[in-house]
Protein backbone atom coordinates (compact mmCIF):
# COMPACT_ATOMS: atom_id res chain seq x y z
CA UNK A 1 0.00 0.00 0.00
CA UNK A 2 1.40 3.40 -0.96
CA UNK A 3 0.77 6.70 0.85
CA UNK A 4 -1.04 9.59 -0.82
CA UNK A 5 -0.22 13.26 -0.16
CA UNK A 6 -0.80 14.43 3.43
CA UNK A 7 -1.91 11.09 4.82
CA UNK A 8 -1.27 10.16 8.45
CA UNK A 9 -1.18 6.66 9.91
CA UNK A 10 -4.71 7.29 11.16
CA UNK A 11 -5.89 8.14 7.64
CA UNK A 12 -4.35 4.93 6.27
CA UNK A 13 -5.79 2.81 9.09
CA UNK A 14 -9.32 4.16 8.57
CA UNK A 15 -9.16 4.02 4.77
CA UNK A 16 -7.58 0.59 4.36
CA UNK A 17 -8.42 -1.24 7.58
CA UNK A 18 -11.65 0.45 8.67
CA UNK A 19 -10.42 1.45 12.12
CA UNK A 20 -8.44 4.38 13.54
CA UNK A 21 -7.25 2.10 16.34
CA UNK A 22 -5.40 0.03 13.70
CA UNK A 23 -2.93 2.93 13.29
CA UNK A 24 -0.86 1.55 16.17
CA UNK A 25 -0.70 -1.84 14.44
CA UNK A 26 0.40 -0.21 11.17
CA UNK A 27 3.05 1.78 13.06
CA UNK A 28 4.41 -1.35 14.75
CA UNK A 29 4.42 -3.36 11.50
CA UNK A 30 6.46 -0.65 9.78
CA UNK A 31 8.81 0.39 12.60
CA UNK A 32 7.22 3.84 12.87
CA UNK A 33 5.99 6.05 15.66
CA UNK A 34 2.28 6.76 15.50
CA UNK A 35 3.05 10.48 15.10
CA UNK A 36 5.64 10.10 12.31
CA UNK A 37 5.11 12.14 9.15
CA UNK A 38 4.54 9.96 6.11
CA UNK A 39 5.87 10.76 2.63
CA UNK A 40 3.71 10.53 -0.51
CA UNK A 41 4.56 7.29 -2.32
CA UNK A 42 5.96 5.66 0.82
CA UNK A 43 5.04 1.96 1.02
CA UNK A 44 3.50 0.47 4.15
CA UNK A 45 2.73 -3.03 5.33
CA UNK A 46 -0.86 -3.46 6.53
CA UNK A 47 -2.52 -6.04 8.74
CA UNK A 48 -5.98 -7.57 8.31
CA UNK A 49 -9.04 -5.39 7.76
CA UNK A 50 -10.76 -4.66 11.08
CA UNK A 51 -14.05 -3.32 9.72
CA UNK A 52 -14.78 -4.21 6.10
CA UNK A 53 -17.85 -1.97 5.95
CA UNK A 54 -15.83 1.16 6.70
CA UNK A 55 -12.89 0.17 4.49
CA UNK A 56 -15.38 -0.70 1.71
CA UNK A 57 -17.08 2.69 2.07
CA UNK A 58 -13.79 4.50 1.42
CA UNK A 59 -12.87 2.15 -1.42
CA UNK A 60 -16.28 2.23 -3.17
CA UNK A 61 -16.36 6.04 -3.15
CA UNK A 62 -12.63 6.43 -3.90
CA UNK A 63 -12.20 8.55 -0.75
CA UNK A 64 -8.61 9.13 0.36
CA UNK A 65 -8.52 10.83 3.77
CA UNK A 66 -5.57 13.22 4.16
CA UNK A 67 -5.71 15.00 7.49
CA UNK A 68 -1.96 15.49 7.91
CA UNK A 69 -2.29 18.75 5.93
CA UNK A 70 -4.35 20.25 8.74
CA UNK A 71 -2.50 22.77 10.87
CA UNK A 72 -2.13 21.74 14.48
CA UNK A 73 -1.76 24.65 16.85
CA UNK A 74 1.07 23.89 19.25
CA UNK A 75 1.51 25.67 22.58
CA UNK A 76 -1.25 28.19 21.96
CA UNK A 77 -3.60 29.24 24.78
CA UNK A 78 -6.78 27.98 23.09
CA UNK A 79 -6.69 24.46 21.70
CA UNK A 80 -9.49 22.52 20.08
CA UNK A 81 -9.83 19.15 21.79
CA UNK A 82 -12.77 16.78 21.36
CA UNK A 83 -14.73 19.50 19.57
CA UNK A 84 -14.50 21.93 22.50
CA UNK A 85 -12.21 24.88 23.03
CA UNK A 86 -10.33 24.33 26.24
CA UNK A 87 -7.58 26.23 27.97
CA UNK A 88 -4.12 24.75 27.75
CA UNK A 89 -1.84 24.90 30.73
CA UNK A 90 1.66 25.80 29.66
CA UNK A 91 4.49 24.99 31.99
CA UNK A 92 3.11 21.79 33.56
CA UNK A 93 6.19 20.10 35.06
CA UNK A 94 6.70 16.39 34.47
CA UNK A 95 7.26 14.34 37.63
CA UNK A 96 9.75 11.48 38.07
CA UNK A 97 9.05 8.45 35.87
CA UNK A 98 6.05 10.02 34.10
CA UNK A 99 5.18 9.00 30.56
CA UNK A 100 2.82 10.88 28.25
CA UNK A 101 0.15 8.36 29.28
CA UNK A 102 0.66 9.27 32.95
CA UNK A 103 0.40 12.98 32.13
CA UNK A 104 -2.73 12.40 30.02
CA UNK A 105 -4.44 10.45 32.81
CA UNK A 106 -3.41 12.93 35.51
CA UNK A 107 -4.31 16.10 33.57
CA UNK A 108 -7.13 14.93 31.28
CA UNK A 109 -8.49 11.76 32.91
CA UNK A 110 -7.84 9.47 29.95
CA UNK A 111 -4.87 7.53 28.53
CA UNK A 112 -6.34 8.12 25.06
CA UNK A 113 -5.45 11.80 25.47
CA UNK A 114 -1.73 10.94 25.28
CA UNK A 115 -1.78 11.59 21.53
CA UNK A 116 -3.19 15.08 22.10
CA UNK A 117 -0.47 15.87 24.66
CA UNK A 118 2.17 14.47 22.28
CA UNK A 119 0.95 16.61 19.38
CA UNK A 120 0.78 19.75 21.52
CA UNK A 121 4.39 19.29 22.51
CA UNK A 122 5.86 17.96 19.26
CA UNK A 123 6.55 14.56 20.81
CA UNK A 124 5.98 10.93 19.97
CA UNK A 125 3.76 9.08 22.45
CA UNK A 126 6.67 6.73 23.12
CA UNK A 127 9.18 9.49 23.94
CA UNK A 128 10.80 9.38 27.37
CA UNK A 129 10.03 12.47 29.45
CA UNK A 130 12.64 13.96 31.74
CA UNK A 131 11.55 14.91 35.27
CA UNK A 132 11.15 18.69 35.54
CA UNK A 133 10.48 19.17 31.82
CA UNK A 134 7.84 21.78 31.10
CA UNK A 135 5.06 20.62 28.75
CA UNK A 136 1.59 21.80 27.77
CA UNK A 137 -1.57 19.79 28.43
CA UNK A 138 -5.23 20.71 27.91
CA UNK A 139 -7.00 21.36 31.18
CA UNK A 140 -9.85 19.03 32.01
CA UNK A 141 -12.19 18.51 34.90
CA UNK A 142 -13.65 15.07 35.30
CA UNK A 143 -13.97 12.47 38.03
CA UNK A 144 -10.58 10.89 37.30
CA UNK A 145 -8.67 14.19 37.25
CA UNK A 146 -10.43 15.31 40.45
CA UNK A 147 -9.66 11.98 42.16
CA UNK A 148 -5.95 12.24 41.35
CA UNK A 149 -5.91 15.89 42.44
CA UNK A 150 -7.79 15.34 45.71
CA UNK A 151 -5.68 12.31 46.69
CA UNK A 152 -2.41 13.96 45.60
CA UNK A 153 -1.69 11.07 43.22
CA UNK A 154 1.00 11.66 40.59
CA UNK A 155 1.23 8.59 38.34
CA UNK A 156 4.72 7.58 37.27
CA UNK A 157 4.73 4.25 35.45
CA UNK A 158 7.79 4.78 33.26
CA UNK A 159 10.23 2.94 35.56
CA UNK A 160 13.06 1.00 33.91
CA UNK A 161 16.16 -0.75 35.23
CA UNK A 162 18.28 2.21 34.16
CA UNK A 163 15.96 4.98 35.35
CA UNK A 164 15.64 3.89 38.97
CA UNK A 165 19.35 3.51 39.72
CA UNK A 166 19.20 -0.27 39.84
CA UNK A 167 16.79 -0.45 42.80
CA UNK A 168 14.01 -2.10 40.80
CA UNK A 169 13.30 -5.63 42.00
CA UNK A 170 12.25 -7.88 39.16
CA UNK A 171 9.75 -10.57 40.15
CA UNK A 172 8.15 -13.60 38.57
CA UNK A 173 9.12 -17.09 37.48
CA UNK A 174 11.59 -15.75 34.92
CA UNK A 175 13.60 -14.06 37.70
CA UNK A 176 13.37 -16.60 40.51
CA UNK A 177 16.23 -18.91 41.39
CA UNK A 178 15.81 -22.39 42.86
CA UNK A 179 17.13 -22.46 46.40
CA UNK A 180 17.10 -18.67 46.66
CA UNK A 181 13.53 -17.51 46.01
CA UNK A 182 11.84 -20.89 46.51
CA UNK A 183 12.71 -24.41 47.54
CA UNK A 184 11.66 -27.50 45.60
CA UNK A 185 10.80 -30.39 47.89
PDB file of C-alpha atoms in Angstrom:
ATOM      1  CA  UNK A   1       0.000   0.000   0.000  1.00  0.00           C
ATOM      2  CA  UNK A   2       1.399   3.396  -0.955  1.00  0.00           C
ATOM      3  CA  UNK A   3       0.771   6.696   0.850  1.00  0.00           C
ATOM      4  CA  UNK A   4      -1.044   9.594  -0.822  1.00  0.00           C
ATOM      5  CA  UNK A   5      -0.218  13.261  -0.157  1.00  0.00           C
ATOM      6  CA  UNK A   6      -0.804  14.433   3.432  1.00  0.00           C
ATOM      7  CA  UNK A   7      -1.907  11.086   4.822  1.00  0.00           C
ATOM      8  CA  UNK A   8      -1.269  10.163   8.452  1.00  0.00           C
ATOM      9  CA  UNK A   9      -1.175   6.656   9.911  1.00  0.00           C
ATOM     10  CA  UNK A  10      -4.714   7.285  11.162  1.00  0.00           C
ATOM     11  CA  UNK A  11      -5.892   8.135   7.637  1.00  0.00           C
ATOM     12  CA  UNK A  12      -4.354   4.934   6.268  1.00  0.00           C
ATOM     13  CA  UNK A  13      -5.795   2.814   9.089  1.00  0.00           C
ATOM     14  CA  UNK A  14      -9.322   4.165   8.566  1.00  0.00           C
ATOM     15  CA  UNK A  15      -9.164   4.019   4.769  1.00  0.00           C
ATOM     16  CA  UNK A  16      -7.575   0.586   4.364  1.00  0.00           C
ATOM     17  CA  UNK A  17      -8.425  -1.239   7.583  1.00  0.00           C
ATOM     18  CA  UNK A  18     -11.654   0.449   8.673  1.00  0.00           C
ATOM     19  CA  UNK A  19     -10.417   1.452  12.119  1.00  0.00           C
ATOM     20  CA  UNK A  20      -8.442   4.384  13.541  1.00  0.00           C
ATOM     21  CA  UNK A  21      -7.254   2.101  16.342  1.00  0.00           C
ATOM     22  CA  UNK A  22      -5.405   0.028  13.705  1.00  0.00           C
ATOM     23  CA  UNK A  23      -2.929   2.934  13.290  1.00  0.00           C
ATOM     24  CA  UNK A  24      -0.861   1.546  16.168  1.00  0.00           C
ATOM     25  CA  UNK A  25      -0.699  -1.845  14.437  1.00  0.00           C
ATOM     26  CA  UNK A  26       0.403  -0.210  11.168  1.00  0.00           C
ATOM     27  CA  UNK A  27       3.049   1.781  13.059  1.00  0.00           C
ATOM     28  CA  UNK A  28       4.408  -1.350  14.746  1.00  0.00           C
ATOM     29  CA  UNK A  29       4.424  -3.358  11.503  1.00  0.00           C
ATOM     30  CA  UNK A  30       6.456  -0.647   9.783  1.00  0.00           C
ATOM     31  CA  UNK A  31       8.808   0.394  12.596  1.00  0.00           C
ATOM     32  CA  UNK A  32       7.223   3.838  12.868  1.00  0.00           C
ATOM     33  CA  UNK A  33       5.992   6.055  15.661  1.00  0.00           C
ATOM     34  CA  UNK A  34       2.276   6.763  15.500  1.00  0.00           C
ATOM     35  CA  UNK A  35       3.049  10.479  15.103  1.00  0.00           C
ATOM     36  CA  UNK A  36       5.643  10.095  12.315  1.00  0.00           C
ATOM     37  CA  UNK A  37       5.108  12.144   9.155  1.00  0.00           C
ATOM     38  CA  UNK A  38       4.544   9.957   6.109  1.00  0.00           C
ATOM     39  CA  UNK A  39       5.865  10.764   2.635  1.00  0.00           C
ATOM     40  CA  UNK A  40       3.715  10.529  -0.514  1.00  0.00           C
ATOM     41  CA  UNK A  41       4.561   7.295  -2.319  1.00  0.00           C
ATOM     42  CA  UNK A  42       5.960   5.657   0.818  1.00  0.00           C
ATOM     43  CA  UNK A  43       5.044   1.963   1.024  1.00  0.00           C
ATOM     44  CA  UNK A  44       3.496   0.473   4.154  1.00  0.00           C
ATOM     45  CA  UNK A  45       2.727  -3.028   5.326  1.00  0.00           C
ATOM     46  CA  UNK A  46      -0.859  -3.458   6.533  1.00  0.00           C
ATOM     47  CA  UNK A  47      -2.523  -6.045   8.736  1.00  0.00           C
ATOM     48  CA  UNK A  48      -5.976  -7.569   8.311  1.00  0.00           C
ATOM     49  CA  UNK A  49      -9.041  -5.394   7.760  1.00  0.00           C
ATOM     50  CA  UNK A  50     -10.755  -4.658  11.075  1.00  0.00           C
ATOM     51  CA  UNK A  51     -14.053  -3.320   9.719  1.00  0.00           C
ATOM     52  CA  UNK A  52     -14.781  -4.212   6.097  1.00  0.00           C
ATOM     53  CA  UNK A  53     -17.845  -1.972   5.949  1.00  0.00           C
ATOM     54  CA  UNK A  54     -15.834   1.164   6.698  1.00  0.00           C
ATOM     55  CA  UNK A  55     -12.894   0.167   4.487  1.00  0.00           C
ATOM     56  CA  UNK A  56     -15.383  -0.696   1.711  1.00  0.00           C
ATOM     57  CA  UNK A  57     -17.075   2.690   2.070  1.00  0.00           C
ATOM     58  CA  UNK A  58     -13.791   4.496   1.423  1.00  0.00           C
ATOM     59  CA  UNK A  59     -12.870   2.146  -1.424  1.00  0.00           C
ATOM     60  CA  UNK A  60     -16.279   2.234  -3.172  1.00  0.00           C
ATOM     61  CA  UNK A  61     -16.357   6.041  -3.151  1.00  0.00           C
ATOM     62  CA  UNK A  62     -12.633   6.425  -3.899  1.00  0.00           C
ATOM     63  CA  UNK A  63     -12.203   8.547  -0.746  1.00  0.00           C
ATOM     64  CA  UNK A  64      -8.611   9.126   0.363  1.00  0.00           C
ATOM     65  CA  UNK A  65      -8.517  10.834   3.773  1.00  0.00           C
ATOM     66  CA  UNK A  66      -5.574  13.225   4.155  1.00  0.00           C
ATOM     67  CA  UNK A  67      -5.713  15.002   7.489  1.00  0.00           C
ATOM     68  CA  UNK A  68      -1.956  15.495   7.907  1.00  0.00           C
ATOM     69  CA  UNK A  69      -2.293  18.747   5.930  1.00  0.00           C
ATOM     70  CA  UNK A  70      -4.355  20.255   8.741  1.00  0.00           C
ATOM     71  CA  UNK A  71      -2.500  22.768  10.867  1.00  0.00           C
ATOM     72  CA  UNK A  72      -2.130  21.743  14.481  1.00  0.00           C
ATOM     73  CA  UNK A  73      -1.757  24.654  16.853  1.00  0.00           C
ATOM     74  CA  UNK A  74       1.075  23.892  19.250  1.00  0.00           C
ATOM     75  CA  UNK A  75       1.511  25.668  22.584  1.00  0.00           C
ATOM     76  CA  UNK A  76      -1.250  28.190  21.961  1.00  0.00           C
ATOM     77  CA  UNK A  77      -3.602  29.243  24.783  1.00  0.00           C
ATOM     78  CA  UNK A  78      -6.775  27.984  23.093  1.00  0.00           C
ATOM     79  CA  UNK A  79      -6.694  24.464  21.701  1.00  0.00           C
ATOM     80  CA  UNK A  80      -9.495  22.515  20.078  1.00  0.00           C
ATOM     81  CA  UNK A  81      -9.833  19.150  21.788  1.00  0.00           C
ATOM     82  CA  UNK A  82     -12.774  16.777  21.363  1.00  0.00           C
ATOM     83  CA  UNK A  83     -14.727  19.502  19.574  1.00  0.00           C
ATOM     84  CA  UNK A  84     -14.498  21.930  22.502  1.00  0.00           C
ATOM     85  CA  UNK A  85     -12.206  24.884  23.032  1.00  0.00           C
ATOM     86  CA  UNK A  86     -10.329  24.330  26.244  1.00  0.00           C
ATOM     87  CA  UNK A  87      -7.583  26.227  27.972  1.00  0.00           C
ATOM     88  CA  UNK A  88      -4.122  24.752  27.750  1.00  0.00           C
ATOM     89  CA  UNK A  89      -1.835  24.895  30.729  1.00  0.00           C
ATOM     90  CA  UNK A  90       1.662  25.802  29.658  1.00  0.00           C
ATOM     91  CA  UNK A  91       4.494  24.992  31.990  1.00  0.00           C
ATOM     92  CA  UNK A  92       3.110  21.793  33.564  1.00  0.00           C
ATOM     93  CA  UNK A  93       6.189  20.101  35.060  1.00  0.00           C
ATOM     94  CA  UNK A  94       6.702  16.394  34.466  1.00  0.00           C
ATOM     95  CA  UNK A  95       7.256  14.339  37.631  1.00  0.00           C
ATOM     96  CA  UNK A  96       9.749  11.478  38.067  1.00  0.00           C
ATOM     97  CA  UNK A  97       9.049   8.453  35.868  1.00  0.00           C
ATOM     98  CA  UNK A  98       6.054  10.020  34.102  1.00  0.00           C
ATOM     99  CA  UNK A  99       5.179   8.998  30.557  1.00  0.00           C
ATOM    100  CA  UNK A 100       2.816  10.877  28.245  1.00  0.00           C
ATOM    101  CA  UNK A 101       0.151   8.356  29.280  1.00  0.00           C
ATOM    102  CA  UNK A 102       0.661   9.268  32.948  1.00  0.00           C
ATOM    103  CA  UNK A 103       0.398  12.985  32.125  1.00  0.00           C
ATOM    104  CA  UNK A 104      -2.733  12.397  30.016  1.00  0.00           C
ATOM    105  CA  UNK A 105      -4.440  10.446  32.810  1.00  0.00           C
ATOM    106  CA  UNK A 106      -3.415  12.929  35.509  1.00  0.00           C
ATOM    107  CA  UNK A 107      -4.307  16.095  33.567  1.00  0.00           C
ATOM    108  CA  UNK A 108      -7.134  14.932  31.283  1.00  0.00           C
ATOM    109  CA  UNK A 109      -8.485  11.759  32.905  1.00  0.00           C
ATOM    110  CA  UNK A 110      -7.839   9.467  29.945  1.00  0.00           C
ATOM    111  CA  UNK A 111      -4.868   7.533  28.535  1.00  0.00           C
ATOM    112  CA  UNK A 112      -6.340   8.117  25.064  1.00  0.00           C
ATOM    113  CA  UNK A 113      -5.452  11.799  25.475  1.00  0.00           C
ATOM    114  CA  UNK A 114      -1.728  10.942  25.275  1.00  0.00           C
ATOM    115  CA  UNK A 115      -1.777  11.586  21.529  1.00  0.00           C
ATOM    116  CA  UNK A 116      -3.189  15.083  22.101  1.00  0.00           C
ATOM    117  CA  UNK A 117      -0.467  15.866  24.657  1.00  0.00           C
ATOM    118  CA  UNK A 118       2.170  14.471  22.282  1.00  0.00           C
ATOM    119  CA  UNK A 119       0.952  16.613  19.376  1.00  0.00           C
ATOM    120  CA  UNK A 120       0.777  19.754  21.522  1.00  0.00           C
ATOM    121  CA  UNK A 121       4.390  19.294  22.508  1.00  0.00           C
ATOM    122  CA  UNK A 122       5.861  17.963  19.257  1.00  0.00           C
ATOM    123  CA  UNK A 123       6.552  14.558  20.805  1.00  0.00           C
ATOM    124  CA  UNK A 124       5.975  10.928  19.972  1.00  0.00           C
ATOM    125  CA  UNK A 125       3.762   9.078  22.453  1.00  0.00           C
ATOM    126  CA  UNK A 126       6.674   6.730  23.121  1.00  0.00           C
ATOM    127  CA  UNK A 127       9.181   9.494  23.941  1.00  0.00           C
ATOM    128  CA  UNK A 128      10.799   9.382  27.374  1.00  0.00           C
ATOM    129  CA  UNK A 129      10.026  12.469  29.451  1.00  0.00           C
ATOM    130  CA  UNK A 130      12.637  13.963  31.739  1.00  0.00           C
ATOM    131  CA  UNK A 131      11.553  14.906  35.266  1.00  0.00           C
ATOM    132  CA  UNK A 132      11.149  18.685  35.537  1.00  0.00           C
ATOM    133  CA  UNK A 133      10.480  19.166  31.823  1.00  0.00           C
ATOM    134  CA  UNK A 134       7.838  21.783  31.104  1.00  0.00           C
ATOM    135  CA  UNK A 135       5.055  20.622  28.751  1.00  0.00           C
ATOM    136  CA  UNK A 136       1.594  21.802  27.770  1.00  0.00           C
ATOM    137  CA  UNK A 137      -1.571  19.790  28.434  1.00  0.00           C
ATOM    138  CA  UNK A 138      -5.232  20.715  27.911  1.00  0.00           C
ATOM    139  CA  UNK A 139      -6.997  21.356  31.180  1.00  0.00           C
ATOM    140  CA  UNK A 140      -9.849  19.030  32.008  1.00  0.00           C
ATOM    141  CA  UNK A 141     -12.186  18.512  34.901  1.00  0.00           C
ATOM    142  CA  UNK A 142     -13.653  15.067  35.300  1.00  0.00           C
ATOM    143  CA  UNK A 143     -13.968  12.471  38.033  1.00  0.00           C
ATOM    144  CA  UNK A 144     -10.575  10.890  37.303  1.00  0.00           C
ATOM    145  CA  UNK A 145      -8.673  14.194  37.250  1.00  0.00           C
ATOM    146  CA  UNK A 146     -10.425  15.308  40.453  1.00  0.00           C
ATOM    147  CA  UNK A 147      -9.659  11.984  42.159  1.00  0.00           C
ATOM    148  CA  UNK A 148      -5.954  12.238  41.349  1.00  0.00           C
ATOM    149  CA  UNK A 149      -5.906  15.888  42.438  1.00  0.00           C
ATOM    150  CA  UNK A 150      -7.788  15.342  45.712  1.00  0.00           C
ATOM    151  CA  UNK A 151      -5.685  12.309  46.691  1.00  0.00           C
ATOM    152  CA  UNK A 152      -2.414  13.958  45.596  1.00  0.00           C
ATOM    153  CA  UNK A 153      -1.690  11.069  43.220  1.00  0.00           C
ATOM    154  CA  UNK A 154       0.996  11.658  40.595  1.00  0.00           C
ATOM    155  CA  UNK A 155       1.229   8.585  38.343  1.00  0.00           C
ATOM    156  CA  UNK A 156       4.721   7.577  37.267  1.00  0.00           C
ATOM    157  CA  UNK A 157       4.728   4.245  35.454  1.00  0.00           C
ATOM    158  CA  UNK A 158       7.789   4.775  33.261  1.00  0.00           C
ATOM    159  CA  UNK A 159      10.228   2.935  35.556  1.00  0.00           C
ATOM    160  CA  UNK A 160      13.057   1.001  33.906  1.00  0.00           C
ATOM    161  CA  UNK A 161      16.159  -0.749  35.227  1.00  0.00           C
ATOM    162  CA  UNK A 162      18.282   2.212  34.155  1.00  0.00           C
ATOM    163  CA  UNK A 163      15.961   4.977  35.348  1.00  0.00           C
ATOM    164  CA  UNK A 164      15.643   3.894  38.970  1.00  0.00           C
ATOM    165  CA  UNK A 165      19.346   3.512  39.722  1.00  0.00           C
ATOM    166  CA  UNK A 166      19.201  -0.274  39.837  1.00  0.00           C
ATOM    167  CA  UNK A 167      16.788  -0.448  42.796  1.00  0.00           C
ATOM    168  CA  UNK A 168      14.008  -2.097  40.802  1.00  0.00           C
ATOM    169  CA  UNK A 169      13.297  -5.629  42.003  1.00  0.00           C
ATOM    170  CA  UNK A 170      12.250  -7.883  39.159  1.00  0.00           C
ATOM    171  CA  UNK A 171       9.749 -10.569  40.146  1.00  0.00           C
ATOM    172  CA  UNK A 172       8.150 -13.598  38.566  1.00  0.00           C
ATOM    173  CA  UNK A 173       9.121 -17.086  37.477  1.00  0.00           C
ATOM    174  CA  UNK A 174      11.587 -15.749  34.920  1.00  0.00           C
ATOM    175  CA  UNK A 175      13.602 -14.058  37.699  1.00  0.00           C
ATOM    176  CA  UNK A 176      13.371 -16.599  40.514  1.00  0.00           C
ATOM    177  CA  UNK A 177      16.231 -18.914  41.386  1.00  0.00           C
ATOM    178  CA  UNK A 178      15.814 -22.392  42.862  1.00  0.00           C
ATOM    179  CA  UNK A 179      17.132 -22.456  46.400  1.00  0.00           C
ATOM    180  CA  UNK A 180      17.097 -18.666  46.658  1.00  0.00           C
ATOM    181  CA  UNK A 181      13.529 -17.512  46.010  1.00  0.00           C
ATOM    182  CA  UNK A 182      11.840 -20.892  46.513  1.00  0.00           C
ATOM    183  CA  UNK A 183      12.708 -24.408  47.543  1.00  0.00           C
ATOM    184  CA  UNK A 184      11.661 -27.503  45.598  1.00  0.00           C
ATOM    185  CA  UNK A 185      10.796 -30.386  47.891  1.00  0.00           C
TER     186      UNK A 185
END
